[in-house]
Short mmCIF file of C-alpha atoms in Angstrom, two decimals:
data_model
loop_
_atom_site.label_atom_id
_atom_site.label_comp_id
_atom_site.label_asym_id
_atom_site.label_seq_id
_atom_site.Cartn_x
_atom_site.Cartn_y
_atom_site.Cartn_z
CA UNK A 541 -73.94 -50.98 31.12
CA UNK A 542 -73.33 -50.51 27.56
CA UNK A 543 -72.78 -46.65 28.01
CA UNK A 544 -70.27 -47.55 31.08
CA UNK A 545 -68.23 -49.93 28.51
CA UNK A 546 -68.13 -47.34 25.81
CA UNK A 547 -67.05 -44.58 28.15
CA UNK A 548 -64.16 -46.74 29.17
CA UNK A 549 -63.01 -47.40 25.95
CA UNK A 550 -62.91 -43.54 25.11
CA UNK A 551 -60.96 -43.09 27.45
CA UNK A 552 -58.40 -46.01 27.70
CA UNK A 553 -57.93 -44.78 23.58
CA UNK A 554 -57.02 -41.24 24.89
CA UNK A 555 -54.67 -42.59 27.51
CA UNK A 556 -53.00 -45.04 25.08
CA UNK A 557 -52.69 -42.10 22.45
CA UNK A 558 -50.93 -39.64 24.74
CA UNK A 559 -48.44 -42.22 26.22
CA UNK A 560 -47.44 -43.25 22.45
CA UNK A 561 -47.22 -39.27 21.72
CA UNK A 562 -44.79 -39.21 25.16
CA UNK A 563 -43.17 -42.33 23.84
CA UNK A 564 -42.21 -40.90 20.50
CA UNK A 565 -41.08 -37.17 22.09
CA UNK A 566 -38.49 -39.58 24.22
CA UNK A 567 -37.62 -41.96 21.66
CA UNK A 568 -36.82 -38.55 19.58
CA UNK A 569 -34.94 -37.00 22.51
CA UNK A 570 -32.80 -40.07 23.25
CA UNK A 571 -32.04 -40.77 19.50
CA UNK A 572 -30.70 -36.82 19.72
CA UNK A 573 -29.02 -37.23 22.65
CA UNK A 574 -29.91 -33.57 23.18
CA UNK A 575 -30.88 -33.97 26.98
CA UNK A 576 -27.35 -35.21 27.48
CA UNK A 577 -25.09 -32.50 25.89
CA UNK A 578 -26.49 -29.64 28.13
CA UNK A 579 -24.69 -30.15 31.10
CA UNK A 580 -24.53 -27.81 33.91
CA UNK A 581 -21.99 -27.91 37.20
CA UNK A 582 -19.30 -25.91 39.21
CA UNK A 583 -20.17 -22.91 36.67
CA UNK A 584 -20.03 -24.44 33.83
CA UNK A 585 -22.78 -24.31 31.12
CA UNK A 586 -22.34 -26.83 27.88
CA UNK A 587 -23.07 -26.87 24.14
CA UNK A 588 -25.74 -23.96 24.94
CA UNK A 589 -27.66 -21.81 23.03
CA UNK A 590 -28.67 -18.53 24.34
CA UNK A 591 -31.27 -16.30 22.20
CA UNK A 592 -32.23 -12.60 22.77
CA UNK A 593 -35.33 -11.59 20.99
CA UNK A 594 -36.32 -7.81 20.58
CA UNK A 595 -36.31 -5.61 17.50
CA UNK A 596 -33.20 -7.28 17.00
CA UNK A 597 -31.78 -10.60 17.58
CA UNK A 598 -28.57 -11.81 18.72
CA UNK A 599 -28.26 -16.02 19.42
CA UNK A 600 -25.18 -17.46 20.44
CA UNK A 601 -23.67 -20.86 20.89
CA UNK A 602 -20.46 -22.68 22.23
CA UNK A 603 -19.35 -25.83 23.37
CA UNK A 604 -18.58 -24.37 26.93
CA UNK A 605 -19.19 -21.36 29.08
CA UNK A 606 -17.61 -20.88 32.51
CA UNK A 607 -18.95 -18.28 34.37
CA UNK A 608 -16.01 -17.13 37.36
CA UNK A 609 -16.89 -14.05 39.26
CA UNK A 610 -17.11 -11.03 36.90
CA UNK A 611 -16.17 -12.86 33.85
CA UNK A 612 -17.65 -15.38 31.45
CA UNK A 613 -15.17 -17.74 29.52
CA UNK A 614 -16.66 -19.31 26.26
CA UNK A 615 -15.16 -21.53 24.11
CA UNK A 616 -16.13 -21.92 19.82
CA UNK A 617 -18.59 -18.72 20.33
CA UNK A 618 -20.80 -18.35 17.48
CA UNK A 619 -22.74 -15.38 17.72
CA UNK A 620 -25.52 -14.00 15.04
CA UNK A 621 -26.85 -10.80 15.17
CA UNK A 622 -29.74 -9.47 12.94
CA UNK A 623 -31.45 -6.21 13.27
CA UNK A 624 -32.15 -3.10 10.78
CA UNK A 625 -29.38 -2.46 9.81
CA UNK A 626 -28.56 -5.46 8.39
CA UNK A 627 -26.92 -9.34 10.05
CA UNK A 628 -23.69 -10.36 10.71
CA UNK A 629 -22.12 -13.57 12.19
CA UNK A 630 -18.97 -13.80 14.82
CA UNK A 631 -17.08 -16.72 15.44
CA UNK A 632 -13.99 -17.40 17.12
CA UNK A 633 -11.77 -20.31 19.05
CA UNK A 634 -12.32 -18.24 22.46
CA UNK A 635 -13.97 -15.65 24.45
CA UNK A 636 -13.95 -13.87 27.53
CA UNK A 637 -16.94 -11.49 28.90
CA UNK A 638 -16.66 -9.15 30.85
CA UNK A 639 -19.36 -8.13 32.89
CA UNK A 640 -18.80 -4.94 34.66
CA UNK A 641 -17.55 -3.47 31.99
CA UNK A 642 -19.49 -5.17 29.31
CA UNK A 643 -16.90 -5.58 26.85
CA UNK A 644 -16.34 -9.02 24.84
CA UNK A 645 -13.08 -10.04 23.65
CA UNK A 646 -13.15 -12.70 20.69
CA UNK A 647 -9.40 -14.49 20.34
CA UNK A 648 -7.76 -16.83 17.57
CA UNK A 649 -9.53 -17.18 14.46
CA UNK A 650 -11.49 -14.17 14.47
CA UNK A 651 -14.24 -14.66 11.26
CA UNK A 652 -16.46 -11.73 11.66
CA UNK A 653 -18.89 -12.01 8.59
CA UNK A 654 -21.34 -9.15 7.44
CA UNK A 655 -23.71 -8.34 4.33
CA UNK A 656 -21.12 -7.57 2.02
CA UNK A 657 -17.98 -7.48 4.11
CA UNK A 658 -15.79 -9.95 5.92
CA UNK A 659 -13.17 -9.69 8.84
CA UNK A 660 -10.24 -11.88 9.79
CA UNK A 661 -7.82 -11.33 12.95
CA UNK A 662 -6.67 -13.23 15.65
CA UNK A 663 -7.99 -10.74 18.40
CA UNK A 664 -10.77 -8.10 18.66
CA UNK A 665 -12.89 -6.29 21.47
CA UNK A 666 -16.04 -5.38 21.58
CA UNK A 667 -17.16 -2.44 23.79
CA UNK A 668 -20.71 -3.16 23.92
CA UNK A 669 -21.70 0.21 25.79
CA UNK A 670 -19.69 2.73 22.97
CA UNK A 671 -20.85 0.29 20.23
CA UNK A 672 -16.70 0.44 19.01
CA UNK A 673 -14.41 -2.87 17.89
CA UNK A 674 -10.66 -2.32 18.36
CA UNK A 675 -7.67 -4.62 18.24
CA UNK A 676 -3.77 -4.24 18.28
CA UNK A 677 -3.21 -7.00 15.23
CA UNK A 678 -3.01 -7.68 11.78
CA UNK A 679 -6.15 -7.49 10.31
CA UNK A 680 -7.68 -8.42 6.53
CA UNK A 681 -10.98 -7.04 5.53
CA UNK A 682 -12.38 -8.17 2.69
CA UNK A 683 -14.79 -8.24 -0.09
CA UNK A 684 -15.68 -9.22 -3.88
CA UNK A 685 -14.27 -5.78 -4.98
CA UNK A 686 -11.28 -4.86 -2.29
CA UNK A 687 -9.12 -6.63 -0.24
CA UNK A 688 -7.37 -4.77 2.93
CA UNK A 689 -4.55 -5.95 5.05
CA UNK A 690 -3.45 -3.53 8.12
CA UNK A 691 -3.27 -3.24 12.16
CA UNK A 692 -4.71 -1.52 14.74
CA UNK A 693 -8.74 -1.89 13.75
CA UNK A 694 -10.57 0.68 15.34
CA UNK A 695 -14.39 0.48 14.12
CA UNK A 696 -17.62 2.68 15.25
CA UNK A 697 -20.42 1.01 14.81
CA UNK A 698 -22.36 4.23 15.21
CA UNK A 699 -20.68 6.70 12.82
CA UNK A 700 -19.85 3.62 10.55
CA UNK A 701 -16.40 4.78 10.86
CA UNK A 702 -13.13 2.44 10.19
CA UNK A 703 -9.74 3.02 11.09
CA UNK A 704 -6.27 1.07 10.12
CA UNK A 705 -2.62 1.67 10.24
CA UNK A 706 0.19 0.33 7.81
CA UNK A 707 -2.23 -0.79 5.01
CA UNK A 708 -1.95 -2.36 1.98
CA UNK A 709 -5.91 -2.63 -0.25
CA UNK A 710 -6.60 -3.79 -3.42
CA UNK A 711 -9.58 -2.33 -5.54
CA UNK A 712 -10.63 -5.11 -8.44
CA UNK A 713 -13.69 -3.80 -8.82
CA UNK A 714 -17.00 -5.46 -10.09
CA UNK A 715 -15.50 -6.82 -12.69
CA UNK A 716 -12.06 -7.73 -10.86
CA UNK B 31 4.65 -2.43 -22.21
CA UNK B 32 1.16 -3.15 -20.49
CA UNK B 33 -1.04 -2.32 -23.11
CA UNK B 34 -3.75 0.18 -22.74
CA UNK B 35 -6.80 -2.49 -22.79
CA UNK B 36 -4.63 -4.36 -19.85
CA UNK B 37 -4.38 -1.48 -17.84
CA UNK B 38 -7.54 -0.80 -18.13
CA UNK B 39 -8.42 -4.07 -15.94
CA UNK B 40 -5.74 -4.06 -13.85
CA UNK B 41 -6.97 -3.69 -9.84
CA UNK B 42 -5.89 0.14 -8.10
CA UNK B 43 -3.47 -1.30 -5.66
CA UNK B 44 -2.42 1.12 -2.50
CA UNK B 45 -0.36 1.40 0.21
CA UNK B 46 -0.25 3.87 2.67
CA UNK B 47 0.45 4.53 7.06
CA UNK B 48 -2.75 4.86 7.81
CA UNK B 49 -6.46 4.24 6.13
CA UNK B 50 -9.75 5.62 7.57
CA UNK B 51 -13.38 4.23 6.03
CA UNK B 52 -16.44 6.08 6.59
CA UNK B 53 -19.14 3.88 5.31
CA UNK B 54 -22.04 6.64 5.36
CA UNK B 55 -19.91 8.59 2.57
CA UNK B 56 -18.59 5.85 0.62
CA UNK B 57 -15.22 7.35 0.84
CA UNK B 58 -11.89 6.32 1.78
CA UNK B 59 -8.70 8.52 3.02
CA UNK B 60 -4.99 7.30 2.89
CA UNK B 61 -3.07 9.20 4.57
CA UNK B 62 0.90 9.07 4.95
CA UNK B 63 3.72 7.80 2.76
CA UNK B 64 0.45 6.92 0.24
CA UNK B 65 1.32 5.15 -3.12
CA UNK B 66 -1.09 4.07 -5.58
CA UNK B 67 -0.53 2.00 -8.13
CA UNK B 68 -2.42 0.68 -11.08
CA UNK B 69 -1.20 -1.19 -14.32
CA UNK B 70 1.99 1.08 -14.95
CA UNK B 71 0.70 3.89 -13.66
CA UNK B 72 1.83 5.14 -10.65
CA UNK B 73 0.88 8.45 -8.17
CA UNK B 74 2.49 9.31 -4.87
CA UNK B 75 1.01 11.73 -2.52
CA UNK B 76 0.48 12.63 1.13
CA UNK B 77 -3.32 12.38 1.51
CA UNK B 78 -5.32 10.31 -0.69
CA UNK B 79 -9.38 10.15 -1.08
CA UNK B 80 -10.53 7.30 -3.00
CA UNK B 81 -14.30 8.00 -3.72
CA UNK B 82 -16.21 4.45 -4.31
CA UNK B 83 -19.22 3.85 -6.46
CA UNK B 84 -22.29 1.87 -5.17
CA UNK B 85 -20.61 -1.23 -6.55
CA UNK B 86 -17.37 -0.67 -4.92
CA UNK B 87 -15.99 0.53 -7.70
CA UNK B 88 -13.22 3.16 -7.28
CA UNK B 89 -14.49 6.23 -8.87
CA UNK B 90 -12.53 9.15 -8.41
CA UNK B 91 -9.31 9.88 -6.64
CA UNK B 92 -8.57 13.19 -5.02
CA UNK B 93 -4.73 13.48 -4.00
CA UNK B 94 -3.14 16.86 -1.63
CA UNK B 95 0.58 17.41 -1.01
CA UNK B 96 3.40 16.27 -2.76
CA UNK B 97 1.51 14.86 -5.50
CA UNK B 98 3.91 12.85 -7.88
CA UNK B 99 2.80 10.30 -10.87
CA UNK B 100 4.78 8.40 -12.97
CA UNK B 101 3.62 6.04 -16.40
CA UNK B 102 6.73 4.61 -17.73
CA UNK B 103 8.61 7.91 -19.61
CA UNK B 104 6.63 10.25 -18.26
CA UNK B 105 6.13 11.72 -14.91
CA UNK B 106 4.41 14.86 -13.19
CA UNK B 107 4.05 16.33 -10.20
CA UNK B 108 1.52 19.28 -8.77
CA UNK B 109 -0.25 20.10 -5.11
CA UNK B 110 -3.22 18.91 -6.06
CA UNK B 111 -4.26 16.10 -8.56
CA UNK B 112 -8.21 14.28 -9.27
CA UNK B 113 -8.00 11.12 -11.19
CA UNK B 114 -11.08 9.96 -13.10
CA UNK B 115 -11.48 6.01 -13.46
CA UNK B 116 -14.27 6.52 -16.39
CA UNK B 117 -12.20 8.84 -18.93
CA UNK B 118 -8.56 7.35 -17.41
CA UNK B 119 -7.71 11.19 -16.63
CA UNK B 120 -5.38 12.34 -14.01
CA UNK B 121 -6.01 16.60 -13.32
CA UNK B 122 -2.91 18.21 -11.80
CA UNK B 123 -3.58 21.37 -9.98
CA UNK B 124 -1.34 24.22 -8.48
CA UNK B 125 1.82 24.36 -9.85
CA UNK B 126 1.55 21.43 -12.46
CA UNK B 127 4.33 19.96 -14.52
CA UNK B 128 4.50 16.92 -16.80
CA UNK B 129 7.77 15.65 -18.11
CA UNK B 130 8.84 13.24 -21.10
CA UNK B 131 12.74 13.10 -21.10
CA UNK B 132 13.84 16.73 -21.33
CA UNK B 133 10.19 18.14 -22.36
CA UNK B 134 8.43 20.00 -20.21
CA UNK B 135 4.89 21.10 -20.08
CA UNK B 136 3.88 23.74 -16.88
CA UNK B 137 0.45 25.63 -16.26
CA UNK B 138 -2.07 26.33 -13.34
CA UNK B 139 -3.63 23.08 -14.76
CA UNK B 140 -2.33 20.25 -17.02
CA UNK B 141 -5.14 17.15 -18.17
CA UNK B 142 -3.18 14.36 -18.71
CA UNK B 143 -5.11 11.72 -20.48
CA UNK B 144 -3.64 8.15 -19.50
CA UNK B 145 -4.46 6.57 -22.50
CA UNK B 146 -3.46 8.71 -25.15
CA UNK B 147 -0.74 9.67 -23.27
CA UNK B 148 -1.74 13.22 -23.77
CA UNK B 149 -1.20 16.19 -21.48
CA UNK B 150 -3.29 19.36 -22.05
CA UNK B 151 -2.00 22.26 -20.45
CA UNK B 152 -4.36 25.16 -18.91
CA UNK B 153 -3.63 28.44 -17.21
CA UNK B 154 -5.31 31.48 -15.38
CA UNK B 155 -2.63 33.63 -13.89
CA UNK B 156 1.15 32.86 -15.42
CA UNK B 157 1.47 31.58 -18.62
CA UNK B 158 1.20 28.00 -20.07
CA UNK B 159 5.52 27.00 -20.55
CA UNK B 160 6.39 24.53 -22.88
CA UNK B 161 9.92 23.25 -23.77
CA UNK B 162 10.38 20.97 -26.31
CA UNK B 163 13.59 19.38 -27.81
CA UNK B 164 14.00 18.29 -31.37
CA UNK B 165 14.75 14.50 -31.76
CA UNK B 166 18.43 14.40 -32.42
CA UNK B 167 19.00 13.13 -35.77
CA UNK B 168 20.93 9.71 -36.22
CA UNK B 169 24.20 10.78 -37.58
CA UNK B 170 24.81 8.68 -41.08
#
């Protein structure tokens, strides 16, 4: 009888322990309010957070993305990227992606952020398949030792090759 | 009158049409209307290659076509010119001249050093040509 008693208890103990565990995971959740920001309906995904893990990384967030046909809208993007050769961080107000032709275009306040080298502009595109950034704007590069104001951006990734028209740059050096 | 220690700091400021990077190489090529300026020194040209170091540091400048530099009296001009950040010396190549009011100093090759405000004239074909005026004395 003894043994029945005991065996009980065990396991009442176990029972109690896991529902205070759940207790505290929902408690926690609820406090966060996490469950409530995603929200998902007519095509529209919010405050998400989509990761891609390979030999590189890219995550990005946003407060909304609205998929229509071909296209995805996102506003506040935030996208990180990190891979060999290096990370770098995107951010802007909007943008749109589009599908078929897998090409991103990131619009008004443009902060593209790398190693040792930051980009402003109110408009850039991405073509994801020729790995090349282009834009028809005013754009500022800069860094601790130069500063570069121009338009037209054309970038390849690949060849690490930059182009700009009507420039102005500023070379302070190290010690600038 | 920016002195020489000034100049010396002062950031190599340019402005050209057109600019293309190429990170592998470190260098950079203004092309186009290019003007570079730094303290009171000044060089125009067509094409301009602005060689970095691996701190970003402008190096060397290699400038093609029209080349044209000016640091307050004096001024030169050449096809060719290589400007070296470490010794603040400017090489003008191919049909170089450097003027100081109605001096004149020609060769194949005139080093001017920035600094001292010296121009060293060198030639392999023609001649070196030098024309120098007497100062004018003050009449009493």
């Amino acid at each position: 009888m003894l043994e029945k008693t005991k065996k009980f208890f065990f396991t009442f103990l176990v029972i109690l322990s896991v529902s205070f565990i759940f207790k505290e995971i929902s408690d926690y959740l609820d406090r966060q309010k996490i469950l409530e920001k995603i929200k998902y309906s007519n095509n529209t995904l919010e405050n998400f957070y989509l990761v891609s893990k390979a030999d590189q990384t890219y995550t990005l967030t946003g407060s909304k993305m609205v998929v229509k046909g071909d296209n995805i809208f996102i506003e506040n993007p935030k996208g990180h990227y990190e891979g060999e050769k290096g990370s770098f961080d995107l951010k802007s107000k909007e943008s749109t992606y589009h599908t078929k032709e897998k090409v991103a275009k990131f619009y008004k306040d443009v902060i593209f952020t790398g190693k040792d080298i930051d980009i402003k502009t109110e408009y850039i595109v991405i073509d994801t398949q020729k790995n090349i950034v282009y834009n028809d704007t005013d754009t500022l590069i800069y860094s601790q030792e130069m500063t570069t104001r121009g338009k037209n951006l054309f970038l390849d990734m690949e060849k690490e090759f930059l182009k700009l028209d009507e420039v102005n740059s500023e070379y302070r050096g190290k010690n600038g | 009158q920016i002195n020489k220690t000034e100049n010396k700091k002062e950031p190599v400021v340019i402005n050209a049409d057109k600019l293309e990077y190429y990170n592998k190489e470190k260098v950079a090529v203004y092309s186009g209307n290019v003007d570079v300026k730094k303290g009171n020194f000044n060089l125009k040209a067509d094409t301009v290659k602005i060689y970095l170091d691996e701190k970003g540091d402008v190096s060397r400048i290699y400038a093609v076509g029209n080349v044209y530099f000016q640091q307050e009296n004096k001024w030169g001009k050449s096809k060719e010119a290589e400007y070296y950040k470490d010794k603040n010396l400017i090489i003008l190549k191919n049909n170089a001249e450097v003027h100081q009011g109605k001096n004149v100093v020609e060769g194949d090759e005139i080093y001017y050093y920035i600094d001292e405000e010296k121009a060293v004239a060198t030639s392999k074909g023609s001649r070196v040509r030098s024309v120098l005026f007497p100062k004018e004395k003050e009449e009493k």
